Coordinates of C-alpha atoms in Angstrom, one line a residue:
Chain A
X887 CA 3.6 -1.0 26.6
X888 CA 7.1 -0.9 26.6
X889 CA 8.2 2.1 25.1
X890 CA 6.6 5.0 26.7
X891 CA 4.5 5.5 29.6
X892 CA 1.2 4.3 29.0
X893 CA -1.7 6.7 28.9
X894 CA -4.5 6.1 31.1
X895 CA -7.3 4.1 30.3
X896 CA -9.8 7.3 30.6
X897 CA -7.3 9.5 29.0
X898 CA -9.0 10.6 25.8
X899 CA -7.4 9.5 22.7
X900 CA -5.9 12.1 20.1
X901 CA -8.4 12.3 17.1
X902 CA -6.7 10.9 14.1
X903 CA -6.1 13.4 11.5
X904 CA -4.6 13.7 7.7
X905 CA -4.1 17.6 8.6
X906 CA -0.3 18.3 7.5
X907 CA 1.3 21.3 9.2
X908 CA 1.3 24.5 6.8
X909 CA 4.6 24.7 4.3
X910 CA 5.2 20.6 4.7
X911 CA 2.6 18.9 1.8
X912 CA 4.5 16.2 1.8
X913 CA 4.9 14.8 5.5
X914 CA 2.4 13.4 7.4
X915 CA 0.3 15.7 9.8
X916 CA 2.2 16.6 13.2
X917 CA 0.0 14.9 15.1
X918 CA 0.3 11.1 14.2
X919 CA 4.3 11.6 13.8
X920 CA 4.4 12.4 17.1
X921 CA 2.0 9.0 18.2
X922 CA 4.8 7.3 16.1
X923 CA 7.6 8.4 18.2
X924 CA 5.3 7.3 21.3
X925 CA 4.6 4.1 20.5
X926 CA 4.5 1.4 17.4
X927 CA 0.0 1.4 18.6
X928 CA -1.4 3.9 19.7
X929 CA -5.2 4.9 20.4
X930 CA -6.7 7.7 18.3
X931 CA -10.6 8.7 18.2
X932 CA -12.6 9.1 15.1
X933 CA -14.8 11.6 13.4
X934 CA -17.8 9.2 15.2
X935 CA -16.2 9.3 18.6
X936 CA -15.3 5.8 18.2
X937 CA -11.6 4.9 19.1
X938 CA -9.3 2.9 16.6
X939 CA -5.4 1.7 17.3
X940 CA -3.1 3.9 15.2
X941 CA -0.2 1.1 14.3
X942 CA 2.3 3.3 13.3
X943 CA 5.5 1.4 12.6
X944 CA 6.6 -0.5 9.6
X945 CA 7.2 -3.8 11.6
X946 CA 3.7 -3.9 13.2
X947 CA 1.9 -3.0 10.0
X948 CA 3.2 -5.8 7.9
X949 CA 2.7 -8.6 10.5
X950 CA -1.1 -7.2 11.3
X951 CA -1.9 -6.4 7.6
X952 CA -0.5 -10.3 6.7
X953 CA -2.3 -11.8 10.1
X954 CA -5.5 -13.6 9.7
X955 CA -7.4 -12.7 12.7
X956 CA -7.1 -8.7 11.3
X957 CA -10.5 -8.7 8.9
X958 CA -10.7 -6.3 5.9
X959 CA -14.7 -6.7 6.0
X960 CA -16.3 -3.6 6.2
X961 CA -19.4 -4.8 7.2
X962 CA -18.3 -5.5 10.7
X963 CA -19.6 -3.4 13.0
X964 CA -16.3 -2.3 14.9
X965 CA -14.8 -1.2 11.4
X966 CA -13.4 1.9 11.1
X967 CA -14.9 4.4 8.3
X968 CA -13.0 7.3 7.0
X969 CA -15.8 9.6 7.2
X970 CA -19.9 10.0 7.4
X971 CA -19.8 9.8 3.7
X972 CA -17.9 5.9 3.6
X973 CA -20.8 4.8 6.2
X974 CA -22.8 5.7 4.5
X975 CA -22.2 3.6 1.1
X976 CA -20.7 0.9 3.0
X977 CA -23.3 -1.3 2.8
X978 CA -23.7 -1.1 -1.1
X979 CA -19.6 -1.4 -1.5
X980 CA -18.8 -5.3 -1.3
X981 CA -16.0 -6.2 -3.3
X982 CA -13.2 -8.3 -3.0
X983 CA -11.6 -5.2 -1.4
X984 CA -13.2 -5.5 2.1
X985 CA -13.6 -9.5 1.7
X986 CA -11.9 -12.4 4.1
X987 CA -10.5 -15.3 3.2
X988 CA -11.1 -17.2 1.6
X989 CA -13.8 -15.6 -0.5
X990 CA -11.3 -12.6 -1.0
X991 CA -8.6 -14.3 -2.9
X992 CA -11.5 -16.6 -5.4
X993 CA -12.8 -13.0 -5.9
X994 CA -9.4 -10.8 -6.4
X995 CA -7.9 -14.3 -8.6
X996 CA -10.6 -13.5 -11.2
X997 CA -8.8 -10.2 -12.2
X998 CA -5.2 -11.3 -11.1
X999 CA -4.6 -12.5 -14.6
X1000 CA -4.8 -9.1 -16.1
X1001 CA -2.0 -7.5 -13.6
X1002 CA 0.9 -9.9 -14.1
X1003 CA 3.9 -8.1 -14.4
X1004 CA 4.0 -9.4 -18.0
X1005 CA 0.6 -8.6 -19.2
X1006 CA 1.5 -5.1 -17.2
X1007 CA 4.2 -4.6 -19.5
X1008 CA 2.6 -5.7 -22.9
X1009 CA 0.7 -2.4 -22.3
X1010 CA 3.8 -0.3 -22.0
X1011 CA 3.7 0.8 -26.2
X1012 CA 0.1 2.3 -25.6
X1013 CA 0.8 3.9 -22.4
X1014 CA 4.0 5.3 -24.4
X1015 CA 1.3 6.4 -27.1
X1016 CA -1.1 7.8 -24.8
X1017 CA 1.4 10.2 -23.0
X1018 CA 2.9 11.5 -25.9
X1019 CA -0.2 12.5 -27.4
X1020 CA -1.5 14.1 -24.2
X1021 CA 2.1 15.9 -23.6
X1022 CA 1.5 17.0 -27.8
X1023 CA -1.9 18.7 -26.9
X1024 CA -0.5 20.4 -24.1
X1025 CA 2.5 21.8 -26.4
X1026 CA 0.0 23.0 -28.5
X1027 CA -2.4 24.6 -26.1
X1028 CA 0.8 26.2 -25.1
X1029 CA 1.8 27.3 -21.3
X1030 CA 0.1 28.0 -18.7
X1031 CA -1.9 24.5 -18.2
X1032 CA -3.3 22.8 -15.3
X1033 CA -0.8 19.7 -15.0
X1034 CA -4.0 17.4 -13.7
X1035 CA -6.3 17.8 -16.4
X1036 CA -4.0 18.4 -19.4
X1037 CA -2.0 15.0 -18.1
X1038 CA -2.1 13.6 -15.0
X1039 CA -6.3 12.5 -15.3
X1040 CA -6.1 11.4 -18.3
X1041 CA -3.5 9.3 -18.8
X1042 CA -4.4 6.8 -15.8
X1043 CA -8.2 7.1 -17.2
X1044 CA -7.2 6.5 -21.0
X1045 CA -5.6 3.6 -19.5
X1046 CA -8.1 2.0 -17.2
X1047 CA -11.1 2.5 -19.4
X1048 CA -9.5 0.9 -22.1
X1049 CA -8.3 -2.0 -20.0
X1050 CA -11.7 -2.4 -18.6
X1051 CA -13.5 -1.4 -21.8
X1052 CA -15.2 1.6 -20.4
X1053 CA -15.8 4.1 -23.2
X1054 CA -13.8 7.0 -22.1
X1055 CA -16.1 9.5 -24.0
X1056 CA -17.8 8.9 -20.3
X1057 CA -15.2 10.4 -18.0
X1058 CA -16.5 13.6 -17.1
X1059 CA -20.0 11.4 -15.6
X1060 CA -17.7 8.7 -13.8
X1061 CA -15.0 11.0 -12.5
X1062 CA -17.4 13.5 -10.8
X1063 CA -19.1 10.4 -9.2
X1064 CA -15.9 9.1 -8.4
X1065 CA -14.8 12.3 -6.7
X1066 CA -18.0 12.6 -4.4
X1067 CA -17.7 9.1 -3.7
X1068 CA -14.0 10.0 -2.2
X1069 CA -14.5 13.0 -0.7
X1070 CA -14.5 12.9 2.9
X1071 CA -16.9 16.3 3.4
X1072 CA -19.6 14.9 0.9
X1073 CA -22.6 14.4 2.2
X1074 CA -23.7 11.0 3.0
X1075 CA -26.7 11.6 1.0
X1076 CA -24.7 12.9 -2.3
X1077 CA -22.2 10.1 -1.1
X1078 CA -24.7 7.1 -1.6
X1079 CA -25.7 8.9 -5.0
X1080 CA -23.2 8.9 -6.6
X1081 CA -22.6 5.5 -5.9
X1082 CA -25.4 4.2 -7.0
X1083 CA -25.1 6.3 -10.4
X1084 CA -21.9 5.1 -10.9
X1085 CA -22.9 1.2 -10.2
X1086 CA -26.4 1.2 -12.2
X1087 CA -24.3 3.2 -15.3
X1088 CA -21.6 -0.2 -14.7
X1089 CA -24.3 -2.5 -14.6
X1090 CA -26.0 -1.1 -18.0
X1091 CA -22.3 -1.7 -19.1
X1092 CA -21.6 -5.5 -18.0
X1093 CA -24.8 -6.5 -19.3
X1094 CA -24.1 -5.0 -23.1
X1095 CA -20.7 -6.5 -22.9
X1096 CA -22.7 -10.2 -22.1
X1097 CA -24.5 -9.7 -25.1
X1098 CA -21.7 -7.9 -27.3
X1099 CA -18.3 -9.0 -25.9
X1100 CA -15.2 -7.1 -26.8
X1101 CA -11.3 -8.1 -26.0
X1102 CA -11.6 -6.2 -22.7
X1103 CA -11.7 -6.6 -18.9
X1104 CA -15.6 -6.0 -18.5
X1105 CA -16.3 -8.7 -21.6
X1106 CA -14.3 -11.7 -19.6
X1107 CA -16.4 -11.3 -16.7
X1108 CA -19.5 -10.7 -18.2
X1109 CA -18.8 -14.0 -20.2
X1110 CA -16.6 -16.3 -17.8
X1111 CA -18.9 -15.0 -14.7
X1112 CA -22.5 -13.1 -15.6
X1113 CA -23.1 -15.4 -18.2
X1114 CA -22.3 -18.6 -16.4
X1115 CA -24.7 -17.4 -13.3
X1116 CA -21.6 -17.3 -11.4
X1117 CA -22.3 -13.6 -10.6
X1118 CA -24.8 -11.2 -10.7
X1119 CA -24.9 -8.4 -12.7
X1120 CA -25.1 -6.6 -9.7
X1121 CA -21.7 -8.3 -8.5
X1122 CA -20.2 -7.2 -11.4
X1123 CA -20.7 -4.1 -11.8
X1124 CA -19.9 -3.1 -8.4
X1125 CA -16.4 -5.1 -9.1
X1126 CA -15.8 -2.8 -12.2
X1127 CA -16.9 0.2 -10.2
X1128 CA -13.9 -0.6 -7.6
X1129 CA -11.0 -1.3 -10.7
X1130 CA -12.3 1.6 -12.6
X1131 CA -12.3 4.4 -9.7
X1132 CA -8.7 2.8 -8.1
X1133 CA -7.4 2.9 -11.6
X1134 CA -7.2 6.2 -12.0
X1135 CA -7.7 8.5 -8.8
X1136 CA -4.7 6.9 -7.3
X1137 CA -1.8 7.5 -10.3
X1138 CA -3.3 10.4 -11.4
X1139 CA -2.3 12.3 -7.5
X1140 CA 1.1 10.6 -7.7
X1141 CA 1.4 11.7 -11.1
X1142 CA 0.6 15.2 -9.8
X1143 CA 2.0 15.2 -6.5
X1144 CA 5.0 13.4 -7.4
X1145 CA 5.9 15.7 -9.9
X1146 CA 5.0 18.7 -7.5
X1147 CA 7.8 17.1 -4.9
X1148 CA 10.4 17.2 -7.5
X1149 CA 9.8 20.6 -8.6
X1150 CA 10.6 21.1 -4.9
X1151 CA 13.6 19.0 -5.0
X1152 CA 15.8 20.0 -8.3
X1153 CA 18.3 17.8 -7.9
X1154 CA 16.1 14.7 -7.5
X1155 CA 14.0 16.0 -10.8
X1156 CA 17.1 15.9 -13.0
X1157 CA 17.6 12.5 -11.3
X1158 CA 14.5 11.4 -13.1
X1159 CA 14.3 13.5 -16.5
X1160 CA 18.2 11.7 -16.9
X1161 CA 18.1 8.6 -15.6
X1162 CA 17.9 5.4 -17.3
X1163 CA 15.0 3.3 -16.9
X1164 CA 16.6 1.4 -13.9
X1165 CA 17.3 4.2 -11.9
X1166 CA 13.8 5.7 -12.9
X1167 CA 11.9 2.5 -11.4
X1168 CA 14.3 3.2 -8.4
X1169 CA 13.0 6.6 -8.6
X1170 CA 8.9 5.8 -8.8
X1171 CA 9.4 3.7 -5.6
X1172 CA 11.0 6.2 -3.6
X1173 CA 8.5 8.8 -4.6
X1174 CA 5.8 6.3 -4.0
X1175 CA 7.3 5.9 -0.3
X1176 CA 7.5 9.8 0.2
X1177 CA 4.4 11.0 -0.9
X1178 CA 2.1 7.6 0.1
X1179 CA -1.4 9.1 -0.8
X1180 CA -3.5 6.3 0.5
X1181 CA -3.5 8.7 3.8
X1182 CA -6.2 7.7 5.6
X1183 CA -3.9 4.3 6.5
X1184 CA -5.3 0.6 6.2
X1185 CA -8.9 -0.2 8.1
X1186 CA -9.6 -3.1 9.6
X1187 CA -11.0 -5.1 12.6
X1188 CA -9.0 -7.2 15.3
X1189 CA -11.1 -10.8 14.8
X1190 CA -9.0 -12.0 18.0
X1191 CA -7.4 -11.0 20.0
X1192 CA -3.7 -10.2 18.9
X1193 CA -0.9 -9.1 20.5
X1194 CA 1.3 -6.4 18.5
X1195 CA 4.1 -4.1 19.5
X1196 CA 3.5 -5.0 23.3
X1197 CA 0.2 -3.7 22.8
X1198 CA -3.4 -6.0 23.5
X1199 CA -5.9 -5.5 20.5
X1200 CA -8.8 -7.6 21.5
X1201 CA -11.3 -8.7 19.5
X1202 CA -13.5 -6.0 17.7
X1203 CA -11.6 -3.6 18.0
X1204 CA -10.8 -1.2 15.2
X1205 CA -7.3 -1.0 13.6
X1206 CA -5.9 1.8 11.1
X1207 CA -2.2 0.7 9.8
X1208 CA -0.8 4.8 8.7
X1209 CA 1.1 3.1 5.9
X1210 CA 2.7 7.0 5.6
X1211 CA 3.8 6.9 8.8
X1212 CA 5.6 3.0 8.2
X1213 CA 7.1 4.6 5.2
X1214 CA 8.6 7.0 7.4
X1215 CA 10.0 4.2 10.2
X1216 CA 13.3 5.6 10.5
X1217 CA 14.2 2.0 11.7
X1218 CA 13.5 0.6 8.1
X1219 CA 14.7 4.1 6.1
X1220 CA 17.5 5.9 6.9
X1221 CA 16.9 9.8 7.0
X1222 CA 13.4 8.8 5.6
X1223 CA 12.1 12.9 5.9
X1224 CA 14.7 12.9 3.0
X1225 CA 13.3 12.1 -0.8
X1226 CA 15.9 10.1 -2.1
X1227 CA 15.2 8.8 -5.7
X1228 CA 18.4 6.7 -5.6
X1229 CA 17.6 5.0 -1.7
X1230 CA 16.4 1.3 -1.8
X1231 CA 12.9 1.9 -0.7
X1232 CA 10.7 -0.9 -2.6
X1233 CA 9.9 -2.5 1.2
X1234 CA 7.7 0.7 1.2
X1235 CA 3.9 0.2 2.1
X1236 CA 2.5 2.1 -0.4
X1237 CA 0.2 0.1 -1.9
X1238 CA -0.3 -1.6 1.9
X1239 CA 0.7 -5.3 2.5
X1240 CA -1.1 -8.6 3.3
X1241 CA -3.2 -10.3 0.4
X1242 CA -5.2 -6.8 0.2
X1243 CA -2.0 -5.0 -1.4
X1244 CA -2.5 -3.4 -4.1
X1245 CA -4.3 -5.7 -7.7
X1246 CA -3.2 -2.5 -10.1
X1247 CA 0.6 -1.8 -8.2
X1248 CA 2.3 -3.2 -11.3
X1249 CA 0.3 -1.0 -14.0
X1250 CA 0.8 2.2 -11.6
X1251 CA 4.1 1.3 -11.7
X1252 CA 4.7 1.4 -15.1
X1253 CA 2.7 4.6 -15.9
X1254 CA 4.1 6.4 -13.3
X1255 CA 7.8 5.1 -14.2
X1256 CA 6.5 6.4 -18.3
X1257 CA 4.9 9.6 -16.9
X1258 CA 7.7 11.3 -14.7
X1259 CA 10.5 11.1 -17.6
X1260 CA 8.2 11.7 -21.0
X1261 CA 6.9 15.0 -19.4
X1262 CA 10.0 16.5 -17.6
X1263 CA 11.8 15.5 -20.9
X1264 CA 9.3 17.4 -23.3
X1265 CA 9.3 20.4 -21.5
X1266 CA 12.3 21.1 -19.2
X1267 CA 11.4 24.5 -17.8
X1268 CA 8.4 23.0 -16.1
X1269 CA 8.3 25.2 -13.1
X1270 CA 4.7 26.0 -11.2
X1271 CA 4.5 29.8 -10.3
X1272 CA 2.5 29.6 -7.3
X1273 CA 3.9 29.5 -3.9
X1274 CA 3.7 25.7 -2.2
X1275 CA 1.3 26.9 0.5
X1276 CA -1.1 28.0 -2.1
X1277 CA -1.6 25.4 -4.2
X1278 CA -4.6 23.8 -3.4
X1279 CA -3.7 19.9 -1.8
X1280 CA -6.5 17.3 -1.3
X1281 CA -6.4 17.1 2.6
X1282 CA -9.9 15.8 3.0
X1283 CA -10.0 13.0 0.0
X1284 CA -9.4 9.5 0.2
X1285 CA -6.6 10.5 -1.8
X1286 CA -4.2 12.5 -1.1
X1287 CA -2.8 14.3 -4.1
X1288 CA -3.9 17.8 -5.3
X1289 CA -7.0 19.4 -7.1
X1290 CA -4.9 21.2 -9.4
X1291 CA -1.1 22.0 -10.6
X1292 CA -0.9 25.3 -12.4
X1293 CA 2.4 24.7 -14.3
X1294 CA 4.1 26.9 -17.2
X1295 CA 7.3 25.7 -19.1
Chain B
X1335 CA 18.8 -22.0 -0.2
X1336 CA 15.5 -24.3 -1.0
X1337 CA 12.1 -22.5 -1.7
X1338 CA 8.4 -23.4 -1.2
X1339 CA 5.8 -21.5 -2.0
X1340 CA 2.1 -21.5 -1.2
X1341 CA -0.3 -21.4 -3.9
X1342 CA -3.4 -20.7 -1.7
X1343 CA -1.9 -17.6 -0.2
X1344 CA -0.6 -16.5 -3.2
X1345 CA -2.4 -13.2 -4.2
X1346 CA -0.5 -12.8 -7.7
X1347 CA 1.0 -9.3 -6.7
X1348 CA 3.9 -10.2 -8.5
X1349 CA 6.5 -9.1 -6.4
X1350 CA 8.4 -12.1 -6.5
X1351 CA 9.0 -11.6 -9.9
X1352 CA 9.8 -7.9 -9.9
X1353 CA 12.9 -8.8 -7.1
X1354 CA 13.9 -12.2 -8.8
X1355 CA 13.0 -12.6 -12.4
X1356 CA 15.3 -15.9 -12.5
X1357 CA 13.5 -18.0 -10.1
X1358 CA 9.9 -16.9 -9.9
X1359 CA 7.1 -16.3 -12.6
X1360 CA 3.1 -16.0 -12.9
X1361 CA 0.8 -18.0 -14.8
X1362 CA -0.8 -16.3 -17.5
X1363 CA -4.7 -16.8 -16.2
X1364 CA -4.6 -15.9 -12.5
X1365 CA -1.0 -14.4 -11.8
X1366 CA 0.0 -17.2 -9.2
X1367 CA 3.6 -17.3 -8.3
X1368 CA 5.4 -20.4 -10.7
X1369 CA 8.5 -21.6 -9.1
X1370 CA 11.2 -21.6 -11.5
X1371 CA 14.1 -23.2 -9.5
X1372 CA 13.4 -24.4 -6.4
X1373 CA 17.5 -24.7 -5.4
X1374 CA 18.7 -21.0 -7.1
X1375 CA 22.7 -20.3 -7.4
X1376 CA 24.1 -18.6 -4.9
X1377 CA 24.1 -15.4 -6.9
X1378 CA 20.1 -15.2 -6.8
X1379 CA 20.1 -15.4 -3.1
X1380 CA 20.2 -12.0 -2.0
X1381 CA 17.1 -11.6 -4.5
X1382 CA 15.0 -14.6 -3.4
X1383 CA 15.3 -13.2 0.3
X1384 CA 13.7 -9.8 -0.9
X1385 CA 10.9 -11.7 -2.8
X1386 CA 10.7 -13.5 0.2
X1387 CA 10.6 -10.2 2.6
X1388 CA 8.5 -8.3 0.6
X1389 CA 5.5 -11.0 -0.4
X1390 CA 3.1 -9.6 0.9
X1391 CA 0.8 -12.8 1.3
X1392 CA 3.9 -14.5 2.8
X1393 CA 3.4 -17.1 0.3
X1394 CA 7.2 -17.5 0.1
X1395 CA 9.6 -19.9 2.3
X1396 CA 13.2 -20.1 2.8
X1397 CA 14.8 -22.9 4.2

């Protein structure tokens, strides 16, 4: 190490945390900024006891999460899981989400098609649609409303299901198995549960859309992949299962969040209820780089050995890349503590790096850049009435985001 | 400025096209990157070498 004295080997290793310090929501927990300012790796120990480096700069994180000999595959037995509740599903969670090349990229190219940035923005009139008949019914009911079920849930679900022609009558089934399956403190038991509910309802799914195809998602790879003997139903349905909860837990907490932060931040708001669409897309990343809800950083296993930020990692040995902490490198964003909706921050980590980053980053984009201006437009008194330490944040999800947003207007 | 890409590490993100819309595309069924001008004006320079920067298959290369 260059930087800083390095610890002893025996020293023990600070236990990684997504614990922010009380009053700050919106910056990373105390005690991995300070491993950042030690070093760009650092060793942190897990809720297992096992140990994992903590890459905690910008720099180091692209060129691990780009190098080949760092492995996505979560069946390797040195990978890092967020919690009991991920072990314990692991097994039954293979998609092209915690694949290697090169069966990762045949895998992700079967839905890359349906994420281009133009087929992204063919969907803009119906996402324009959807919001302003959510933001209607919330007129109606009148204030006070709960910001994440009267608009921020929906709108990404709405979207997803009828992208991947789920029938959104469903949502109140997939999103409670979707919220065990991401909560950190479920049981491993109710964990594995809801998974399989969630998977054997998808299967039931795929296999009616191989028989009955519509112009969805679902009825492409039922026809170009089930029904070909390509894939298994099995295959498929635990691909849907991964688009279908990604679709919508992730813009649905920077819907929330985001708009939380610029209630905080008045100027910034007015920023994005004025601006023009330019300076709105300018907007989305910065917020995206601020709030970064994927909190629990990038997992992953050292194949090789590697050496990054004048640190060893040898071979089998776990990796987290704190994408919130890269997206706080004050080397790559100037004042980056500061939100900043008119700072160039699209080299922001986000939605991670390597050929892992993010399949639905273009359609999040474009909700979130329809989202923030339709609602602060429609109701410009949006203010929440309950003090910032009491609203309730989701510190022990997958997500980070909040449970709820209790706003009047 | 003259760019090469790599198909195979391509993973049809699409950034490319977000920081350059002149000189880079996707095709329609997987989202590959398409080269549209291999030897951009000056004037698309500063926006190739953020598509190239923020690729995040480094699929992208300058010369």
């Amino acid at each position: 190490m260059t930087e800083a004295p390095a610890a002893p080997a025996d020293a023990p290793a600070p236990a990684f945390t997504t614990r922010r310090a009380p009053g700050c929501p919106f910056d990373p927990p105390p005690v991995t900024q300070e491993l950042r300012e030690q070093a760009p790796v650092t060793r942190v120990s897990l809720w297992n006891g096992s140990v994992a480096w903590l890459v905690t700069r910008h720099e180091e994180q692209v060129a691990l999460l780009r190098d080949p000999r760092i492995s996505a595959d979560s069946q390797h037995p040195g990978y890092p899981s967020v919690s009991a509740s991920f072990e314990a599903t692991r097994a039954h969670n293979r998609t092209f989400l915690t694949m290697d090349e090169p069966e990762h990229n045949a895998q992700r190219r079967r839905f890359t098609g349906d994420f281009t940035i133009k087929r992204t923005q063919a969907l803009r009139p119906r996402i324009e649609r959807i919001i302003t008949d959510l933001l209607d019914a919330m007129e109606q009911a009148g204030p006070p409303a709960d910001l994440v079920t009267a608009f921020a849930l929906p709108l990404p679900s709405l979207v997803i299901c009828e992208l991947l022609g789920v029938p959104y009558e469903d949502h109140d089934f997939f999103q409670r198995c979707s919220a065990v399956m991401i909560d950190t403190r479920s049981t491993p038991e109710a964990a594995l549960a809801a998974s399989q509910e969630l998977l054997a309802y998808l299967e039931e799914l795929v296999a009616a859309k191989a028989e009955r195809p519509g112009d969805d998602l679902l009825s492409r790879l039922a026809t170009r992949y089930l029904l070909t003997g390509e894939s298994t139903v099995d295959e498929c349905a635990k691909q849907a299962r991964l688009l279908l909860v990604a679709g919508h837990e992730t813009t649905a907490n920077m819907i929330a969040l985001g708009t939380c932060a610029l209630l905080q931040h008045p100027d910034q708001l007015a920023a994005v209820r004025d601006g023009d669409p330019r300076r709105v897309a300018g907007a989305v990343e910065e917020l995206l780089r601020y709030l970064t809800i994927t909190h629990m950083g990038r997992r992953r296993v050292a194949v090789a050995d590697i050496e990054v930020g004048g640190q060893l990692i040898r071979a089998g040995e776990a990796v987290i890349c704190a994408g919130d902490l890269a997206n706080r490198d004050p080397e790559v964003f100037a004042d980056p503590d500061r939100l900043d909706v008119d700072r160039a921050a699209r080299a922001h980590l986000a939605f991670g790096s390597g050929p892992h980053q993010c399949l639905g980053q273009n359609l999040a984009r474009i909700e979130l850049q329809l989202a923030y201006p339709a609602l602060l437009r429609r109701f410009p008194g949006l203010r929440t009435d309950r003090p910032l330490e009491e609203l309730p944040f989701r510190t022990d999800m997958a997500v980070y985001g909040l449970h709820e947003l209790p706003v009047s207007w | 400025m003259r760019i090469t890409i790599d198909e195979d590490k391509c993973c049809g993100a699409g950034q490319c096209v977000l920081a350059a819309p002149e000189v880079f595309d996707q095709r329609d069924e997987d989202g590959i990157v398409v080269l549209l001008d291999a030897e951009p004006p000056a004037r698309e320079h500063a926006a190739v070498t953020e598509a190239a920067q923020i690729c995040p298959a480094a699929a992208i290369t300058l010369a």
